[in-house]
PDB file of C-alpha atoms in Angstrom:
ATOM      1  CA  MET D   1      16.725 -88.124 203.313  1.00 95.00           C
ATOM      2  CA  LYS D   2      17.742 -90.881 201.151  1.00 97.00           C
ATOM      3  CA  LEU D   3      21.041 -90.519 198.637  1.00 98.00           C
ATOM      4  CA  TRP D   4      20.512 -92.696 196.066  1.00 98.00           C
ATOM      5  CA  LEU D   5      23.948 -93.791 195.126  1.00 98.00           C
ATOM      6  CA  VAL D   6      24.373 -95.209 191.665  1.00 98.00           C
ATOM      7  CA  ARG D   7      28.005 -96.370 190.167  1.00 98.00           C
ATOM      8  CA  HIS D   8      28.493 -95.445 186.816  1.00 98.00           C
ATOM      9  CA  GLY D   9      28.471 -98.478 183.780  1.00 98.00           C
ATOM     10  CA  GLN D  10      30.970-100.655 183.394  1.00 98.00           C
ATOM     11  CA  THR D  11      33.612 -98.684 181.116  1.00 98.00           C
ATOM     12  CA  GLU D  12      37.000 -99.210 178.233  1.00 98.00           C
ATOM     13  CA  ALA D  13      39.156 -98.072 180.595  1.00 98.00           C
ATOM     14  CA  ASN D  14      37.600-100.358 182.960  1.00 98.00           C
ATOM     15  CA  VAL D  15      37.909-104.070 181.048  1.00 98.00           C
ATOM     16  CA  ALA D  16      41.360-102.788 179.435  1.00 98.00           C
ATOM     17  CA  GLY D  17      42.459-102.473 183.434  1.00 97.00           C
ATOM     18  CA  LEU D  18      43.919 -98.676 183.207  1.00 98.00           C
ATOM     19  CA  TYR D  19      43.500 -96.019 186.011  1.00 97.00           C
ATOM     20  CA  SER D  20      41.328 -93.736 184.523  1.00 97.00           C
ATOM     21  CA  GLY D  21      40.564 -91.391 187.452  1.00 97.00           C
ATOM     22  CA  ARG D  22      39.816 -87.905 185.512  1.00 96.00           C
ATOM     23  CA  SER D  23      40.294 -89.330 182.319  1.00 97.00           C
ATOM     24  CA  GLU D  24      36.882 -89.857 179.534  1.00 98.00           C
ATOM     25  CA  THR D  25      36.403 -92.939 179.129  1.00 98.00           C
ATOM     26  CA  ALA D  26      33.335 -94.175 177.243  1.00 98.00           C
ATOM     27  CA  LEU D  27      30.718 -96.473 178.508  1.00 98.00           C
ATOM     28  CA  THR D  28      31.361 -99.829 176.792  1.00 98.00           C
ATOM     29  CA  GLU D  29      27.843-101.980 175.114  1.00 98.00           C
ATOM     30  CA  GLN D  30      27.679-103.764 178.842  1.00 98.00           C
ATOM     31  CA  GLY D  31      27.795 -99.949 180.854  1.00 98.00           C
ATOM     32  CA  ILE D  32      24.854 -98.707 178.873  1.00 98.00           C
ATOM     33  CA  ARG D  33      22.507-101.709 178.925  1.00 98.00           C
ATOM     34  CA  GLN D  34      23.415-101.455 183.307  1.00 98.00           C
ATOM     35  CA  ALA D  35      22.760 -98.026 183.970  1.00 98.00           C
ATOM     36  CA  THR D  36      19.387 -99.008 182.500  1.00 98.00           C
ATOM     37  CA  GLN D  37      18.771-101.709 183.975  1.00 98.00           C
ATOM     38  CA  VAL D  38      19.805 -99.669 187.628  1.00 98.00           C
ATOM     39  CA  GLY D  39      16.581 -96.759 185.862  1.00 98.00           C
ATOM     40  CA  GLN D  40      14.043 -99.441 185.321  1.00 97.00           C
ATOM     41  CA  LEU D  41      15.830-100.514 188.912  1.00 98.00           C
ATOM     42  CA  LEU D  42      14.497 -97.522 190.086  1.00 98.00           C
ATOM     43  CA  GLN D  43      11.200 -95.974 188.514  1.00 96.00           C
ATOM     44  CA  ALA D  44       8.983 -96.143 191.310  1.00 95.00           C
ATOM     45  CA  VAL D  45      11.918 -93.085 192.768  1.00 96.00           C
ATOM     46  CA  SER D  46      10.922 -90.078 192.230  1.00 95.00           C
ATOM     47  CA  PHE D  47      13.580 -87.686 192.530  1.00 97.00           C
ATOM     48  CA  ASP D  48      14.157 -84.830 193.716  1.00 97.00           C
ATOM     49  CA  ARG D  49      16.952 -83.680 192.754  1.00 97.00           C
ATOM     50  CA  VAL D  50      19.619 -85.641 190.758  1.00 98.00           C
ATOM     51  CA  LEU D  51      23.357 -84.857 191.209  1.00 98.00           C
ATOM     52  CA  SER D  52      26.044 -86.270 188.477  1.00 98.00           C
ATOM     53  CA  SER D  53      29.954 -86.678 187.996  1.00 98.00           C
ATOM     54  CA  ALA D  54      31.410 -83.956 186.285  1.00 98.00           C
ATOM     55  CA  LEU D  55      32.939 -86.223 184.076  1.00 98.00           C
ATOM     56  CA  GLY D  56      31.239 -88.114 180.664  1.00 98.00           C
ATOM     57  CA  ARG D  57      30.766 -91.476 181.924  1.00 98.00           C
ATOM     58  CA  ALA D  58      28.705 -90.390 185.208  1.00 98.00           C
ATOM     59  CA  GLN D  59      26.817 -87.990 183.218  1.00 98.00           C
ATOM     60  CA  HIS D  60      26.193 -91.163 180.833  1.00 98.00           C
ATOM     61  CA  THR D  61      24.938 -92.936 183.370  1.00 98.00           C
ATOM     62  CA  ALA D  62      22.821 -90.409 184.568  1.00 98.00           C
ATOM     63  CA  HIS D  63      21.108 -89.678 181.785  1.00 98.00           C
ATOM     64  CA  LEU D  64      20.031 -93.853 181.366  1.00 98.00           C
ATOM     65  CA  VAL D  65      18.526 -93.427 184.738  1.00 98.00           C
ATOM     66  CA  LEU D  66      16.542 -90.516 184.094  1.00 98.00           C
ATOM     67  CA  GLU D  67      15.449 -91.892 181.211  1.00 95.00           C
ATOM     68  CA  GLY D  68      11.702 -90.480 180.336  1.00 92.00           C
ATOM     69  CA  ARG D  69      12.045 -88.267 183.085  1.00 95.00           C
ATOM     70  CA  ASP D  70      12.005 -85.166 183.188  1.00 91.00           C
ATOM     71  CA  ARG D  71      14.914 -83.801 185.759  1.00 92.00           C
ATOM     72  CA  ALA D  72      17.408 -82.050 185.909  1.00 96.00           C
ATOM     73  CA  ILE D  73      21.145 -83.313 186.142  1.00 97.00           C
ATOM     74  CA  GLU D  74      23.493 -80.891 187.864  1.00 98.00           C
ATOM     75  CA  THR D  75      27.260 -81.527 188.146  1.00 98.00           C
ATOM     76  CA  ASN D  76      29.053 -81.410 191.058  1.00 98.00           C
ATOM     77  CA  PRO D  77      33.873 -81.411 190.957  1.00 97.00           C
ATOM     78  CA  LEU D  78      33.348 -83.037 193.963  1.00 98.00           C
ATOM     79  CA  LEU D  79      32.045 -86.437 192.835  1.00 98.00           C
ATOM     80  CA  ASN D  80      34.427 -86.489 190.585  1.00 98.00           C
ATOM     81  CA  GLU D  81      37.113 -90.197 190.854  1.00 98.00           C
ATOM     82  CA  MET D  82      39.904 -89.869 192.075  1.00 98.00           C
ATOM     83  CA  HIS D  83      42.616 -88.179 189.921  1.00 98.00           C
ATOM     84  CA  PHE D  84      45.160 -90.028 189.629  1.00 98.00           C
ATOM     85  CA  GLY D  85      47.699 -88.115 187.576  1.00 98.00           C
ATOM     86  CA  ASP D  86      50.573 -89.251 185.095  1.00 98.00           C
ATOM     87  CA  TRP D  87      49.056 -93.183 185.636  1.00 98.00           C
ATOM     88  CA  GLU D  88      45.947 -91.673 184.292  1.00 98.00           C
ATOM     89  CA  MET D  89      45.155 -94.239 181.925  1.00 98.00           C
ATOM     90  CA  ARG D  90      47.528 -96.671 182.247  1.00 98.00           C
ATOM     91  CA  HIS D  91      48.032-100.056 183.248  1.00 98.00           C
ATOM     92  CA  HIS D  92      49.694-101.295 186.482  1.00 97.00           C
ATOM     93  CA  LEU D  93      52.564-103.345 184.571  1.00 97.00           C
ATOM     94  CA  ASP D  94      53.269-100.379 183.130  1.00 96.00           C
ATOM     95  CA  LEU D  95      53.585 -97.978 185.837  1.00 97.00           C
ATOM     96  CA  GLN D  96      56.069-100.736 187.627  1.00 97.00           C
ATOM     97  CA  ARG D  97      58.578-100.809 184.611  1.00 96.00           C
ATOM     98  CA  GLU D  98      58.047 -96.149 184.086  1.00 96.00           C
ATOM     99  CA  ASP D  99      57.457 -95.048 187.981  1.00 97.00           C
ATOM    100  CA  ALA D 100      58.804 -97.980 189.603  1.00 97.00           C
ATOM    101  CA  VAL D 101      59.564 -96.157 192.607  1.00 97.00           C
ATOM    102  CA  THR D 102      56.375 -94.430 193.075  1.00 98.00           C
ATOM    103  CA  TYR D 103      53.836 -97.103 192.269  1.00 97.00           C
ATOM    104  CA  ALA D 104      55.907 -99.623 194.450  1.00 97.00           C
ATOM    105  CA  ALA D 105      55.741 -97.058 197.899  1.00 97.00           C
ATOM    106  CA  TRP D 106      51.690 -96.690 197.192  1.00 96.00           C
ATOM    107  CA  CYS D 107      51.261-100.083 196.904  1.00 96.00           C
ATOM    108  CA  ARG D 108      53.091-100.443 200.132  1.00 97.00           C
ATOM    109  CA  ASP D 109      51.248 -96.990 201.299  1.00 97.00           C
ATOM    110  CA  TRP D 110      48.518 -95.809 199.406  1.00 97.00           C
ATOM    111  CA  GLN D 111      47.172 -93.803 201.971  1.00 97.00           C
ATOM    112  CA  ASN D 112      50.617 -91.224 201.937  1.00 97.00           C
ATOM    113  CA  THR D 113      51.716 -91.814 198.938  1.00 97.00           C
ATOM    114  CA  VAL D 114      50.802 -89.434 195.944  1.00 98.00           C
ATOM    115  CA  PRO D 115      50.334 -90.510 192.628  1.00 98.00           C
ATOM    116  CA  THR D 116      52.462 -88.656 190.677  1.00 97.00           C
ATOM    117  CA  ASN D 117      51.330 -85.086 189.564  1.00 97.00           C
ATOM    118  CA  GLY D 118      48.434 -86.432 191.018  1.00 98.00           C
ATOM    119  CA  GLU D 119      45.830 -86.407 194.094  1.00 98.00           C
ATOM    120  CA  GLY D 120      46.509 -88.009 197.208  1.00 96.00           C
ATOM    121  CA  PHE D 121      43.973 -90.376 199.199  1.00 98.00           C
ATOM    122  CA  GLN D 122      44.740 -87.621 202.167  1.00 97.00           C
ATOM    123  CA  ASN D 123      43.368 -84.576 199.701  1.00 97.00           C
ATOM    124  CA  PHE D 124      40.661 -87.146 198.561  1.00 98.00           C
ATOM    125  CA  SER D 125      39.067 -87.684 201.601  1.00 98.00           C
ATOM    126  CA  GLN D 126      38.907 -84.314 202.520  1.00 98.00           C
ATOM    127  CA  ARG D 127      37.496 -83.488 199.070  1.00 98.00           C
ATOM    128  CA  VAL D 128      34.632 -86.099 199.671  1.00 98.00           C
ATOM    129  CA  LEU D 129      33.690 -84.753 203.282  1.00 98.00           C
ATOM    130  CA  ALA D 130      33.671 -81.406 202.172  1.00 98.00           C
ATOM    131  CA  LEU D 131      30.952 -83.639 199.602  1.00 98.00           C
ATOM    132  CA  SER D 132      29.091 -85.130 203.008  1.00 97.00           C
ATOM    133  CA  ARG D 133      28.469 -82.160 204.601  1.00 96.00           C
ATOM    134  CA  ASP D 134      26.758 -80.419 201.531  1.00 97.00           C
ATOM    135  CA  LEU D 135      24.952 -83.480 201.005  1.00 97.00           C
ATOM    136  CA  ARG D 136      23.280 -83.820 205.060  1.00 95.00           C
ATOM    137  CA  ALA D 137      22.003 -80.270 203.962  1.00 94.00           C
ATOM    138  CA  LEU D 138      20.396 -79.874 201.266  1.00 95.00           C
ATOM    139  CA  PRO D 139      17.212 -79.464 201.918  1.00 94.00           C
ATOM    140  CA  GLN D 140      15.364 -82.641 198.891  1.00 94.00           C
ATOM    141  CA  GLU D 141      14.329 -86.151 200.612  1.00 95.00           C
ATOM    142  CA  ASN D 142      14.932 -88.507 197.832  1.00 97.00           C
ATOM    143  CA  ILE D 143      18.569 -87.376 195.626  1.00 98.00           C
ATOM    144  CA  LEU D 144      20.171 -89.672 193.144  1.00 98.00           C
ATOM    145  CA  VAL D 145      23.778 -89.688 193.331  1.00 98.00           C
ATOM    146  CA  VAL D 146      26.249 -91.058 190.419  1.00 98.00           C
ATOM    147  CA  SER D 147      29.552 -91.093 190.828  1.00 98.00           C
ATOM    148  CA  HIS D 148      32.245 -93.809 190.552  1.00 98.00           C
ATOM    149  CA  GLN D 149      33.833 -96.445 193.315  1.00 97.00           C
ATOM    150  CA  GLY D 150      36.457 -94.242 194.681  1.00 97.00           C
ATOM    151  CA  VAL D 151      34.066 -91.555 195.524  1.00 98.00           C
ATOM    152  CA  LEU D 152      30.782 -93.010 196.465  1.00 98.00           C
ATOM    153  CA  SER D 153      32.568 -95.572 199.193  1.00 98.00           C
ATOM    154  CA  LEU D 154      34.118 -93.573 200.798  1.00 98.00           C
ATOM    155  CA  LEU D 155      31.823 -90.732 201.045  1.00 98.00           C
ATOM    156  CA  ILE D 156      29.189 -93.869 202.516  1.00 98.00           C
ATOM    157  CA  ALA D 157      32.260 -94.708 204.992  1.00 98.00           C
ATOM    158  CA  THR D 158      31.739 -90.899 205.820  1.00 98.00           C
ATOM    159  CA  LEU D 159      28.580 -90.273 206.250  1.00 97.00           C
ATOM    160  CA  MET D 160      28.621 -93.326 208.869  1.00 96.00           C
ATOM    161  CA  GLY D 161      31.195 -91.312 210.987  1.00 95.00           C
ATOM    162  CA  LEU D 162      33.888 -94.170 209.936  1.00 97.00           C
ATOM    163  CA  PRO D 163      37.860 -93.487 209.040  1.00 97.00           C
ATOM    164  CA  PRO D 164      38.573 -92.698 205.437  1.00 97.00           C
ATOM    165  CA  PRO D 165      40.597 -95.894 204.830  1.00 96.00           C
ATOM    166  CA  SER D 166      37.076 -98.176 205.939  1.00 97.00           C
ATOM    167  CA  LEU D 167      36.206 -96.882 202.553  1.00 97.00           C
ATOM    168  CA  TRP D 168      37.109-100.991 201.447  1.00 96.00           C
ATOM    169  CA  HIS D 169      33.972-102.065 203.334  1.00 97.00           C
ATOM    170  CA  PHE D 170      31.319-100.908 200.265  1.00 97.00           C
ATOM    171  CA  MET D 171      32.189-101.349 197.231  1.00 96.00           C
ATOM    172  CA  ILE D 172      30.312-100.594 194.322  1.00 98.00           C
ATOM    173  CA  GLU D 173      28.957-102.466 191.978  1.00 98.00           C
ATOM    174  CA  GLN D 174      27.766-101.555 188.409  1.00 98.00           C
ATOM    175  CA  GLY D 175      24.735-102.384 187.597  1.00 97.00           C
ATOM    176  CA  SER D 176      23.133-102.038 191.001  1.00 98.00           C
ATOM    177  CA  TRP D 177      21.858 -98.852 193.698  1.00 98.00           C
ATOM    178  CA  SER D 178      22.652 -98.467 196.971  1.00 98.00           C
ATOM    179  CA  MET D 179      20.595 -96.401 199.380  1.00 98.00           C
ATOM    180  CA  VAL D 180      21.208 -94.228 201.964  1.00 98.00           C
ATOM    181  CA  GLU D 181      19.179 -92.558 205.226  1.00 97.00           C
ATOM    182  CA  ILE D 182      19.941 -89.529 206.902  1.00 96.00           C
ATOM    183  CA  GLN D 183      18.425 -88.156 209.657  1.00 92.00           C
ATOM    184  CA  GLN D 184      19.218 -85.448 212.070  1.00 82.00           C
ATOM    185  CA  ASP D 185      21.055 -88.114 214.524  1.00 82.00           C
ATOM    186  CA  PHE D 186      22.072 -91.125 212.509  1.00 90.00           C
ATOM    187  CA  VAL D 187      23.125 -92.538 209.027  1.00 96.00           C
ATOM    188  CA  THR D 188      21.833 -95.567 208.323  1.00 97.00           C
ATOM    189  CA  LEU D 189      22.851 -97.904 204.936  1.00 97.00           C
ATOM    190  CA  ARG D 190      19.821 -99.313 204.167  1.00 96.00           C
ATOM    191  CA  THR D 191      20.394-101.549 200.994  1.00 97.00           C
ATOM    192  CA  LEU D 192      24.102-102.268 199.119  1.00 98.00           C
ATOM    193  CA  ASN D 193      24.172-102.698 195.694  1.00 98.00           C
ATOM    194  CA  ASN D 194      20.441-104.150 195.651  1.00 98.00           C
ATOM    195  CA  ARG D 195      19.767-105.641 192.657  1.00 97.00           C
ATOM    196  CA  ALA D 196      15.582-105.607 192.321  1.00 97.00           C
ATOM    197  CA  ALA D 197      13.680-102.825 192.281  1.00 96.00           C
ATOM    198  CA  ALA D 198      12.588-100.761 194.825  1.00 95.00           C
ATOM    199  CA  VAL D 199       9.592-100.335 196.396  1.00 88.00           C
ATOM    200  CA  ILE D 200       7.928 -97.268 197.853  1.00 77.00           C
ATOM    201  CA  HIS D 201       5.708 -97.635 200.378  1.00 71.00           C
ATOM    202  CA  PRO D 202       2.640 -95.433 201.415  1.00 66.00           C
ATOM    203  CA  SER D 203       4.583 -94.355 204.594  1.00 65.00           C
ATOM    204  CA  GLY D 204       7.368 -93.409 202.517  1.00 61.00           C
ATOM    205  CA  ASP D 205       9.503 -97.052 203.149  1.00 71.00           C
ATOM    206  CA  ILE D 206      11.995 -98.691 200.583  1.00 72.00           C
TER     207      ILE D 206
END
């Protein structure tokens, strides 16, 4: 099985430097171009299944990647970004004033401090672990997964059997594609943040 991983395109919240987990934020013109370009780069890949976060920016990206293809997009809430609670759509400078104690604690210990009324990293990690198990059980060969930086970074680390904090080793860039190959006994990260066109050889390899 091959998981083709795509992060949503640039959003208005990205440009403004705001925390945007579950909040809806539209793709910018640059984000639309990024998603369209990824679709062109993956034109040679015949996807057996397409999974997307339930959030609008991911679904919009998935539609742009698949433009011209007759392929249904399945939304899966396990692919949603981490929920930042009261910190949603807030800038870190605002949080340093408005929720100073909790935000300072989170900066010191992000693995165990929970954003006010949000989703802590421990729960987030368990959600992505459940996602990884579900994905490994799918029978399809080529699966497009459109999601968010936190989810995709942690998903790669989890699939490779690394501890959750290892997600920072796999930063996912907008306007690129990554691919993880899952075989019976091991997982291989075949490419990360690729901006070249995928070429499928007769053997099925890239």
